[in-house]
Amino acid sequence: MQMTDADIECQSNKDRTWKRARKMKYFSTRGGDKGICFKDALFLGYASDGGMFLPESIPQISRDTLRQWACLPYQELAYQVVSCFLKEEDIPSEDLKAILNKSYSTFDVPEIVPVTRLANGLTIVEMYHGRSLSFKDLSMNCLGNFMNYFLCKEKRRISLICCTSGDTGSSAIEAIRGLSNIDLVIILPRGRITEIQERQMTTALDDNVHVFRVDGSSDDGDAIVTTLFSDPEYVAKHCLGSASSLNFCRLMVQMVHCFHSYLKLCPEVDKEVELILPTGGCGNVTAGSIAKKMGLPVKFTCAVNHNNILSRFMETGKCDIGEVECTISPAMDIQFPYNMERIWSMCSDYDMEEIKRIMNDVKNRQKVNISSKIMGNLKKNINVYTVSGNQGVEVAMRRCWEENSYSICPHTACGVSAYYAAIDKLHDQDTTLRAVLATASPLKFPEAAKSAGIPVLTSEKIEKMMTAPTKYTDLEKGEDWVAVVKSCLENISTRAEKAK
């Protein structure tokens, strides 16, 4: 999976420009699918063998090009990064620019992703200024618009399935609601996310939005999705696709805020930057790992709560899946971050047989032992910081408020806790450039703010939403959840057929 001359920088006599990818294809981490074009990877979600798509080659970006990118507005930077992974024949340049501009037009600040500098050197990259108040709007809007672009051209439809641990579902709804050729099925863990997060989904009354609340964790919801996608015939018959970060399109767009964060901190491109990532499903760190392979001088600290096995895995090399406990950082209440499959693939030098073995053990909830090669490559690029319970999150929220009069969400607080731990230990001896990527607005987490003893923020939009009518279906323990969701999907297909 080395770089080829099809995807390299070129220079004209007048200026330096980026030549769009000419031969970019995608392959499955488990080896079953190869030579897949962007459009097919976009709509398939999972590969036919259950694996996840990665690009067959990694474009290389020089330091000179990075320095030129440092002055670009966010939309233009997005075009440059995304162009590395899309051929002109996939989407013509003018169409691609229009899709990206439309995707970012709903953000309520002109910078799209502002960077705020606070006391004690704390830098916050605010990625939550979209309609759902989550960083996921950055990639989800693009996913919806990419899909809509192809569906409109080909006069067909799709049903997207999305299991959410908090913010993915609401950002998917904001990106897709009202579109005539996309239906969206959302599966959320009832009572395990904030009331605002849940209402962002259950108050969506659009005909193309279908919300299910499961009596279980987000991992339990993921099991429904995995079961559905394990049947290729059913997937094809009902035109199923995924809106989660298992879809490579979202990772491709998430690379943009890694480049953006780096270039805001180090426009001279002469130092390494540490990006501190509040981590749930590992989408951001996977995107960042690809950006690093492209030449971005970054390293990562994944900030997790005690639910995420990433910290235990990094210490022991073993992937022991247990039970999920509810915390005030619900998007992190995940045992297995599914994007680890992509990270393991890259760290194994794309050893498909090894990845198949690992993922078979994960599926069967066996003890998973990771090879020393994968562990060694992983530890070179990623550190993990575990926040000590809800109290550790609240301490970071409170300190950030007391030092800056600046409010952060409990997930961002996990990253800020990692930052404070680093500077408190090293004091003035450390010269590392660091930024915390803020994943959600504090507006979404009034309960956490109250618990931390800091002011509770609100908005007129949220106040109206709290009394709006709702629409959803509850899935209780003991029910056949897969059968209920299948019934919904089959009704969608029947309705679509009648509408032809």
mmCIF file of C-alpha atoms in Angstrom, residues 295-449:
data_model
loop_
_atom_site.group_PDB
_atom_site.id
_atom_site.type_symbol
_atom_site.label_atom_id
_atom_site.label_comp_id
_atom_site.label_asym_id
_atom_site.label_seq_id
_atom_site.Cartn_x
_atom_site.Cartn_y
_atom_site.Cartn_z
ATOM 1 C CA GLY A 295 3.160 13.659 6.044
ATOM 2 C CA LEU A 296 1.396 15.750 8.704
ATOM 3 C CA PRO A 297 3.839 16.137 11.658
ATOM 4 C CA VAL A 298 1.451 15.132 14.456
ATOM 5 C CA LYS A 299 1.182 12.748 17.359
ATOM 6 C CA PHE A 300 -1.951 11.825 19.287
ATOM 7 C CA THR A 301 -3.192 11.445 22.805
ATOM 8 C CA CYS A 302 -6.554 9.680 22.992
ATOM 9 C CA ALA A 303 -8.467 10.807 26.072
ATOM 10 C CA VAL A 304 -10.957 8.138 27.196
ATOM 11 C CA ASN A 305 -13.080 7.319 30.202
ATOM 12 C CA HIS A 306 -12.806 3.999 32.038
ATOM 13 C CA ASN A 307 -15.348 2.290 29.736
ATOM 14 C CA ASN A 308 -13.156 2.344 26.654
ATOM 15 C CA ILE A 309 -10.884 -0.698 26.398
ATOM 16 C CA LEU A 310 -8.301 1.356 24.502
ATOM 17 C CA SER A 311 -6.391 2.181 27.688
ATOM 18 C CA ARG A 312 -6.326 -1.448 28.881
ATOM 19 C CA PHE A 313 -5.426 -2.649 25.422
ATOM 20 C CA MET A 314 -2.497 -0.237 25.128
ATOM 21 C CA GLU A 315 -1.155 -1.405 28.487
ATOM 22 C CA THR A 316 -1.522 -5.140 27.983
ATOM 23 C CA GLY A 317 -2.018 -5.831 24.284
ATOM 24 C CA LYS A 318 -5.203 -7.691 25.218
ATOM 25 C CA CYS A 319 -8.702 -6.702 24.166
ATOM 26 C CA ASP A 320 -10.971 -7.920 26.957
ATOM 27 C CA ILE A 321 -14.511 -6.711 26.324
ATOM 28 C CA GLY A 322 -16.607 -6.094 29.438
ATOM 29 C CA GLU A 323 -19.730 -4.217 30.475
ATOM 30 C CA VAL A 324 -20.476 -0.537 29.848
ATOM 31 C CA GLU A 325 -21.196 1.808 32.753
ATOM 32 C CA CYS A 326 -23.076 5.083 32.244
ATOM 33 C CA THR A 327 -20.988 8.243 32.741
ATOM 34 C CA ILE A 328 -21.415 11.988 32.165
ATOM 35 C CA SER A 329 -19.361 11.582 28.960
ATOM 36 C CA PRO A 330 -21.786 9.214 27.174
ATOM 37 C CA ALA A 331 -20.207 9.285 23.699
ATOM 38 C CA MET A 332 -17.239 7.536 25.315
ATOM 39 C CA ASP A 333 -19.348 4.850 26.959
ATOM 40 C CA ILE A 334 -18.115 2.300 24.450
ATOM 41 C CA GLN A 335 -16.243 -0.949 25.040
ATOM 42 C CA PHE A 336 -14.930 -1.675 21.566
ATOM 43 C CA PRO A 337 -14.019 1.242 19.268
ATOM 44 C CA TYR A 338 -14.728 -0.297 15.870
ATOM 45 C CA ASN A 339 -12.278 1.912 13.960
ATOM 46 C CA MET A 340 -9.500 0.038 15.746
ATOM 47 C CA GLU A 341 -9.778 -2.451 12.887
ATOM 48 C CA ARG A 342 -8.423 0.191 10.519
ATOM 49 C CA ILE A 343 -5.681 1.227 12.941
ATOM 50 C CA TRP A 344 -4.630 -2.403 13.480
ATOM 51 C CA SER A 345 -4.582 -2.871 9.716
ATOM 52 C CA MET A 346 -2.253 0.075 9.194
ATOM 53 C CA CYS A 347 -0.027 -0.981 12.118
ATOM 54 C CA SER A 348 0.194 -4.542 10.748
ATOM 55 C CA ASP A 349 1.357 -3.275 7.336
ATOM 56 C CA TYR A 350 -2.026 -4.416 5.994
ATOM 57 C CA ASP A 351 -1.789 -8.061 7.055
ATOM 58 C CA MET A 352 -5.323 -9.153 6.093
ATOM 59 C CA GLU A 353 -5.062 -12.633 7.617
ATOM 60 C CA GLU A 354 -3.991 -11.189 10.943
ATOM 61 C CA ILE A 355 -6.885 -8.708 10.898
ATOM 62 C CA LYS A 356 -9.377 -11.473 10.093
ATOM 63 C CA ARG A 357 -8.072 -13.484 13.059
ATOM 64 C CA ILE A 358 -8.306 -10.528 15.425
ATOM 65 C CA MET A 359 -11.787 -9.511 14.342
ATOM 66 C CA ASN A 360 -13.084 -13.086 14.542
ATOM 67 C CA ASP A 361 -11.942 -13.181 18.173
ATOM 68 C CA VAL A 362 -13.562 -9.793 18.808
ATOM 69 C CA LYS A 363 -16.819 -11.012 17.272
ATOM 70 C CA ASN A 364 -16.838 -14.097 19.463
ATOM 71 C CA ARG A 365 -15.921 -11.998 22.523
ATOM 72 C CA GLN A 366 -12.806 -14.050 23.058
ATOM 73 C CA LYS A 367 -9.655 -12.689 24.633
ATOM 74 C CA VAL A 368 -7.822 -10.932 21.811
ATOM 75 C CA ASN A 369 -4.044 -10.896 21.854
ATOM 76 C CA ILE A 370 -2.404 -8.372 19.549
ATOM 77 C CA SER A 371 0.994 -9.038 18.014
ATOM 78 C CA SER A 372 4.091 -7.219 19.227
ATOM 79 C CA LYS A 373 4.502 -5.706 15.743
ATOM 80 C CA ILE A 374 1.077 -4.049 15.847
ATOM 81 C CA MET A 375 1.565 -2.924 19.434
ATOM 82 C CA GLY A 376 4.991 -1.468 18.691
ATOM 83 C CA ASN A 377 3.743 0.562 15.712
ATOM 84 C CA LEU A 378 0.686 1.680 17.652
ATOM 85 C CA LYS A 379 2.657 2.960 20.631
ATOM 86 C CA LYS A 380 4.956 4.970 18.377
ATOM 87 C CA ASN A 381 2.081 7.239 17.374
ATOM 88 C CA ILE A 382 -0.674 7.072 19.986
ATOM 89 C CA ASN A 383 -0.775 7.638 23.734
ATOM 90 C CA VAL A 384 -3.866 7.022 25.838
ATOM 91 C CA TYR A 385 -4.993 9.057 28.841
ATOM 92 C CA THR A 386 -7.809 7.722 31.019
ATOM 93 C CA VAL A 387 -9.888 10.167 33.027
ATOM 94 C CA SER A 388 -10.626 9.046 36.550
ATOM 95 C CA GLY A 389 -14.415 8.677 36.697
ATOM 96 C CA ASN A 390 -16.994 11.452 36.566
ATOM 97 C CA GLN A 391 -15.073 13.328 39.235
ATOM 98 C CA GLY A 392 -12.030 13.682 36.986
ATOM 99 C CA VAL A 393 -14.213 15.090 34.211
ATOM 100 C CA GLU A 394 -15.880 17.557 36.575
ATOM 101 C CA VAL A 395 -12.522 18.745 37.920
ATOM 102 C CA ALA A 396 -11.361 19.610 34.393
ATOM 103 C CA MET A 397 -14.635 21.374 33.572
ATOM 104 C CA ARG A 398 -14.417 23.404 36.765
ATOM 105 C CA ARG A 399 -10.753 24.338 36.367
ATOM 106 C CA CYS A 400 -11.296 25.440 32.759
ATOM 107 C CA TRP A 401 -14.187 27.644 33.891
ATOM 108 C CA GLU A 402 -12.347 29.111 36.867
ATOM 109 C CA GLU A 403 -9.238 29.960 34.841
ATOM 110 C CA ASN A 404 -10.980 31.215 31.690
ATOM 111 C CA SER A 405 -14.747 31.699 32.255
ATOM 112 C CA TYR A 406 -14.953 29.228 29.377
ATOM 113 C CA SER A 407 -17.300 26.250 29.381
ATOM 114 C CA ILE A 408 -16.519 22.859 27.859
ATOM 115 C CA CYS A 409 -18.560 19.690 27.367
ATOM 116 C CA PRO A 410 -17.687 16.581 29.425
ATOM 117 C CA HIS A 411 -16.049 14.865 26.432
ATOM 118 C CA THR A 412 -13.845 17.846 25.688
ATOM 119 C CA ALA A 413 -13.119 17.896 29.426
ATOM 120 C CA CYS A 414 -11.506 14.472 29.104
ATOM 121 C CA GLY A 415 -9.076 16.001 26.614
ATOM 122 C CA VAL A 416 -8.546 19.081 28.779
ATOM 123 C CA SER A 417 -7.842 16.792 31.742
ATOM 124 C CA ALA A 418 -5.088 15.144 29.687
ATOM 125 C CA TYR A 419 -3.697 18.591 28.845
ATOM 126 C CA TYR A 420 -3.656 19.718 32.474
ATOM 127 C CA ALA A 421 -2.001 16.459 33.532
ATOM 128 C CA ALA A 422 0.791 17.041 31.005
ATOM 129 C CA ILE A 423 1.529 20.665 31.906
ATOM 130 C CA ASP A 424 1.196 20.118 35.663
ATOM 131 C CA LYS A 425 3.784 17.345 35.431
ATOM 132 C CA LEU A 426 6.237 19.079 33.118
ATOM 133 C CA HIS A 427 5.715 22.742 34.078
ATOM 134 C CA ASP A 428 8.004 25.077 32.114
ATOM 135 C CA GLN A 429 10.283 22.294 30.895
ATOM 136 C CA ASP A 430 7.899 21.251 28.144
ATOM 137 C CA THR A 431 7.819 23.050 24.789
ATOM 138 C CA THR A 432 5.374 20.723 23.022
ATOM 139 C CA LEU A 433 2.690 22.415 20.928
ATOM 140 C CA ARG A 434 -0.667 20.939 21.952
ATOM 141 C CA ALA A 435 -4.332 21.424 21.138
ATOM 142 C CA VAL A 436 -7.476 19.810 22.494
ATOM 143 C CA LEU A 437 -10.112 19.058 19.874
ATOM 144 C CA ALA A 438 -13.473 20.088 21.356
ATOM 145 C CA THR A 439 -16.029 17.584 20.142
ATOM 146 C CA ALA A 440 -19.366 19.032 21.307
ATOM 147 C CA SER A 441 -20.931 22.229 22.582
ATOM 148 C CA PRO A 442 -21.382 22.590 26.343
ATOM 149 C CA LEU A 443 -24.986 23.562 25.547
ATOM 150 C CA LYS A 444 -25.788 19.862 25.100
ATOM 151 C CA PHE A 445 -24.723 18.843 28.622
ATOM 152 C CA PRO A 446 -26.507 20.907 31.298
ATOM 153 C CA GLU A 447 -26.511 17.981 33.736
ATOM 154 C CA ALA A 448 -22.720 17.721 33.588
ATOM 155 C CA ALA A 449 -22.291 21.485 34.066
#
